[in-house]
């Protein structure tokens, strides 16, 4: 009963509207001030800022510095989510995270290490079979700097997206619509749309939105089936962390000092679709076997309990 955990707080519609505006405002507006200030202090920073070109802004600040300030906006956003939930909704962070009696860190770490292992394996298989597509990019000091920033801040970035999308938005929409399928579909589409400004979309075309929306759908499914955010938090952190540390390219959102640089001509190929249509379903089977998931139809498309029914069962 993950969605119904929202009943443990104040669920007035106006609270979700104000909360949404506050979170987005802090994340996108207030959180951008440090980045804008850093750009303004650099020669050429103002013109790069006005252009909105991520590549130019990264070049002005340096890739690692730009990454830090970009991730910092999500730290502001995560703090905003927690403050809105705690003080506006009077809901505990635990009930936003999970329906279990406490947060299951073992689930987070299992999901993290499972997907990190698979991601690393896929990368090195591709490097082995297509070495001409990669250039060894390791430089000790820049890589260590990247690693420190990434390990410290990427889990905060991905947690913000999970707490906002699969947590706050999913619970709020579920309570509003009294069903599970609408928040699942809506948050998956919204998750995809939030990536539409990524450089990858410009290079590969809108077909890559299948990957982003499919990933959002996968994260939504494991949240509803497992009745908590733990698996989604672990998966998302592993996905972005391995992407930042292992392989970069000039046309990606994480154009940083990674271990390898992808120098191939960017095309939308099967490798973008295999995760959504092959790997993610396999992961769902693994998770379902490990955690004993049943009653898929009801958990993904069924009705959300009324408040009085929930508290009767919860007690």
XYZ file of C-alpha atoms in Angstrom:
315
model
C 0.000 0.000 0.000
C 2.719 2.454 -1.003
C 0.454 5.089 -2.551
C -1.830 4.990 0.488
C 1.099 6.014 2.718
C 0.161 9.579 1.738
C -2.843 9.254 4.058
C -0.379 9.430 6.961
C 0.003 13.122 6.144
C -2.265 15.989 5.063
C -3.582 15.349 1.561
C -5.583 18.450 0.604
C -5.317 19.177 -3.107
C -4.113 22.721 -2.457
C -1.183 21.352 -0.456
C -0.014 19.283 -3.446
C -0.410 22.277 -5.773
C 1.594 24.576 -3.512
C 4.086 21.805 -2.777
C 4.638 21.178 -6.482
C 5.241 24.878 -7.142
C 7.643 25.149 -4.196
C 9.659 22.075 -5.192
C 9.985 23.054 -8.840
C 10.749 26.668 -7.884
C 13.526 25.738 -5.471
C 14.928 23.056 -7.798
C 14.865 24.950 -11.086
C 15.139 28.573 -9.914
C 16.836 28.886 -6.528
C 19.033 25.839 -7.190
C 20.381 27.457 -10.357
C 21.753 30.540 -8.574
C 25.145 28.980 -7.684
C 25.608 27.806 -11.292
C 24.617 31.193 -12.700
C 26.933 32.949 -10.237
C 29.850 30.714 -11.192
C 29.223 31.387 -14.892
C 28.896 35.140 -14.347
C 32.310 35.175 -12.655
C 34.014 33.634 -15.694
C 35.021 35.280 -18.972
C 32.485 34.253 -21.593
C 30.197 32.853 -18.926
C 27.365 35.322 -19.527
C 27.187 34.601 -23.255
C 27.324 30.853 -22.584
C 24.558 31.255 -20.029
C 22.353 33.260 -22.394
C 22.846 30.711 -25.166
C 21.609 27.874 -22.958
C 24.233 25.645 -24.572
C 25.285 23.034 -22.011
C 28.478 22.315 -23.935
C 29.545 25.962 -23.865
C 28.759 26.329 -20.170
C 30.734 23.181 -19.403
C 33.671 24.496 -21.448
C 33.673 27.840 -19.607
C 33.599 26.311 -16.115
C 35.398 23.044 -16.804
C 33.491 19.788 -17.026
C 33.891 18.711 -13.404
C 32.991 22.137 -12.009
C 29.964 22.359 -14.277
C 28.880 18.871 -13.224
C 29.114 19.875 -9.551
C 26.913 22.949 -9.990
C 24.446 21.079 -12.194
C 24.069 18.324 -9.591
C 23.791 20.934 -6.856
C 20.442 22.041 -8.289
C 19.104 18.556 -7.501
C 20.396 18.804 -3.924
C 18.285 21.963 -3.547
C 15.373 20.041 -5.073
C 15.768 17.074 -2.721
C 15.829 19.361 0.319
C 12.697 21.074 -1.011
C 10.889 17.737 -1.395
C 11.744 16.727 2.168
C 10.739 20.105 3.645
C 7.449 20.212 1.712
C 6.550 16.686 2.773
C 7.491 17.222 6.405
C 6.072 20.703 7.028
C 3.353 21.222 4.409
C 1.956 17.685 4.390
C 3.045 16.687 7.910
C 4.097 13.335 6.470
C 7.196 11.384 7.482
C 10.036 10.849 5.003
C 9.824 7.137 5.827
C 6.227 6.923 4.564
C 7.270 8.799 1.402
C 10.024 6.202 0.935
C 8.355 2.903 1.718
C 5.321 1.106 3.091
C 7.577 -1.082 5.237
C 8.153 -0.415 8.924
C 11.582 0.992 8.057
C 13.604 1.769 4.937
C 15.109 -1.446 3.556
C 18.718 -0.522 2.760
C 19.431 -4.076 1.625
C 16.987 -3.544 -1.240
C 18.728 -0.305 -2.225
C 22.164 -1.927 -2.254
C 20.974 -5.075 -4.053
C 19.377 -3.029 -6.837
C 22.417 -0.746 -7.033
C 25.014 -3.493 -7.309
C 22.891 -5.612 -9.650
C 22.427 -2.821 -12.192
C 25.953 -1.449 -11.737
C 27.367 -4.891 -12.487
C 25.203 -5.310 -15.578
C 26.020 -1.796 -16.820
C 29.782 -2.291 -16.387
C 29.564 -5.645 -18.161
C 27.649 -4.150 -21.109
C 30.137 -1.291 -21.460
C 33.214 -3.498 -21.527
C 31.588 -6.010 -23.887
C 30.885 -3.159 -26.303
C 34.451 -1.840 -25.924
C 35.818 -5.339 -26.588
C 33.787 -5.867 -29.762
C 33.966 -2.252 -31.037
C 37.296 -0.855 -29.835
C 37.378 1.625 -32.706
C 34.386 3.426 -31.152
C 36.224 4.267 -27.918
C 39.257 6.269 -26.859
C 40.960 5.631 -23.515
C 40.431 8.878 -21.638
C 41.902 8.257 -18.164
C 43.703 11.182 -16.521
C 44.416 10.654 -12.839
C 43.581 14.016 -11.240
C 40.532 14.901 -13.392
C 39.155 11.352 -12.975
C 39.612 11.353 -9.190
C 37.920 14.764 -9.046
C 35.064 13.414 -11.153
C 34.782 10.302 -8.979
C 34.568 12.335 -5.759
C 31.876 14.626 -7.200
C 29.935 11.767 -8.788
C 29.981 9.433 -5.787
C 29.006 12.235 -3.416
C 26.325 13.921 -5.498
C 24.861 11.642 -8.179
C 23.000 9.516 -5.588
C 21.461 12.772 -4.313
C 20.497 13.773 -7.854
C 18.865 10.445 -8.631
C 17.205 10.263 -5.200
C 15.665 13.676 -5.821
C 14.157 12.438 -9.082
C 12.824 9.298 -7.385
C 11.398 11.059 -4.339
C 9.782 13.669 -6.577
C 8.522 11.421 -9.411
C 7.886 7.998 -7.946
C 7.304 9.393 -4.443
C 5.588 12.755 -4.168
C 3.948 12.799 -7.614
C 2.891 9.145 -7.602
C 1.380 9.277 -4.126
C -0.360 12.588 -4.787
C -1.814 11.551 -8.154
C -2.826 8.171 -6.757
C -4.754 9.787 -3.914
C -6.342 12.258 -6.343
C -7.412 9.744 -9.015
C -7.980 6.798 -6.634
C -6.236 4.413 -9.033
C -2.712 3.161 -9.709
C -2.452 3.110 -13.492
C -2.753 6.878 -13.992
C 0.124 7.908 -11.690
C 2.233 5.098 -13.183
C 1.652 6.261 -16.769
C 1.756 9.995 -16.008
C 5.009 9.933 -14.018
C 6.630 7.732 -16.665
C 5.734 10.197 -19.416
C 6.777 13.156 -17.267
C 10.093 11.494 -16.450
C 10.727 11.105 -20.169
C 9.708 14.681 -20.935
C 12.112 16.059 -18.313
C 14.954 14.577 -20.391
C 13.786 16.097 -23.658
C 16.303 18.957 -23.396
C 19.244 16.557 -22.973
C 21.915 16.833 -25.692
C 21.295 13.171 -26.557
C 17.835 14.025 -27.894
C 19.288 16.676 -30.197
C 21.850 14.205 -31.562
C 19.803 11.010 -31.718
C 16.305 12.362 -32.311
C 13.073 11.875 -30.445
C 13.288 8.103 -30.813
C 15.489 8.050 -27.727
C 12.440 9.151 -25.731
C 11.405 5.489 -25.875
C 14.391 4.768 -23.631
C 13.667 7.594 -21.197
C 9.929 6.897 -20.940
C 10.578 3.147 -20.800
C 13.037 3.666 -17.952
C 10.471 5.786 -16.116
C 7.872 3.054 -16.607
C 10.262 0.404 -15.303
C 11.047 2.492 -12.212
C 7.340 3.085 -11.621
C 6.547 -0.622 -11.922
C 9.190 -1.694 -9.409
C 8.013 1.033 -7.019
C 4.394 -0.143 -7.117
C 5.169 -3.860 -7.134
C 7.660 -3.588 -4.279
C 5.559 -1.042 -2.354
C 8.463 1.372 -1.904
C 11.191 3.443 -3.546
C 14.166 1.376 -2.416
C 14.737 -0.608 -5.624
C 14.186 2.453 -7.814
C 16.616 4.548 -5.747
C 19.338 1.907 -6.014
C 18.836 1.300 -9.734
C 18.779 4.974 -10.697
C 21.934 5.787 -8.717
C 23.802 2.875 -10.306
C 22.653 3.873 -13.789
C 23.829 7.489 -13.603
C 26.982 6.784 -11.622
C 28.301 4.161 -14.033
C 27.353 6.381 -16.978
C 29.373 9.276 -15.546
C 32.446 7.289 -14.548
C 32.829 4.847 -17.418
C 31.988 6.448 -20.756
C 31.527 10.034 -21.884
C 30.906 11.695 -25.228
C 30.805 15.268 -26.441
C 27.061 15.018 -27.095
C 25.850 13.533 -23.776
C 24.489 15.176 -20.610
C 27.506 13.793 -18.704
C 30.340 15.097 -20.902
C 33.012 14.678 -18.235
C 36.456 13.154 -17.588
C 35.268 9.554 -17.706
C 37.423 6.470 -18.149
C 36.577 6.189 -21.865
C 35.300 8.575 -24.519
C 32.813 7.382 -27.124
C 34.141 8.716 -30.438
C 31.670 6.924 -32.698
C 29.104 8.724 -34.818
C 25.970 8.947 -32.657
C 23.078 6.934 -34.060
C 19.889 5.596 -32.510
C 20.464 1.854 -32.670
C 19.336 -1.350 -31.053
C 21.526 -0.703 -28.016
C 19.097 2.040 -26.927
C 16.094 -0.291 -27.157
C 17.509 -3.523 -25.719
C 17.396 -2.259 -22.115
C 13.715 -1.310 -22.361
C 12.422 -4.365 -24.203
C 14.847 -7.074 -23.059
C 16.925 -6.181 -19.996
C 14.257 -4.408 -17.934
C 11.757 -7.297 -18.277
C 14.508 -9.709 -17.156
C 15.191 -7.468 -14.140
C 11.478 -7.496 -13.303
C 11.587 -11.296 -13.273
C 14.675 -11.286 -11.018
C 13.110 -8.809 -8.584
C 9.769 -10.634 -8.580
C 11.426 -13.969 -7.780
C 13.613 -12.487 -5.056
C 10.876 -10.489 -3.348
C 7.862 -12.704 -4.070
C 5.806 -10.247 -6.096
C 2.263 -11.355 -6.884
C -1.041 -9.802 -7.976
C 0.562 -7.659 -10.695
C -2.686 -6.426 -12.254
C -4.119 -5.123 -9.004
C -0.861 -3.477 -7.884
C -0.281 -1.728 -11.216
C -3.822 -0.870 -12.327
C -6.100 -1.432 -9.336
C -7.909 1.064 -7.155
C -6.313 3.031 -4.349
C -7.971 2.375 -1.006
C -10.114 5.067 0.567
C -8.571 6.727 3.609
C -10.817 4.992 6.140
C -10.215 1.594 4.537
C -6.465 2.107 4.650
C -6.349 3.013 8.323
C -8.634 0.097 9.173
C -6.187 -2.288 7.492
C -3.080 -0.437 8.680
C -4.133 -0.762 12.277
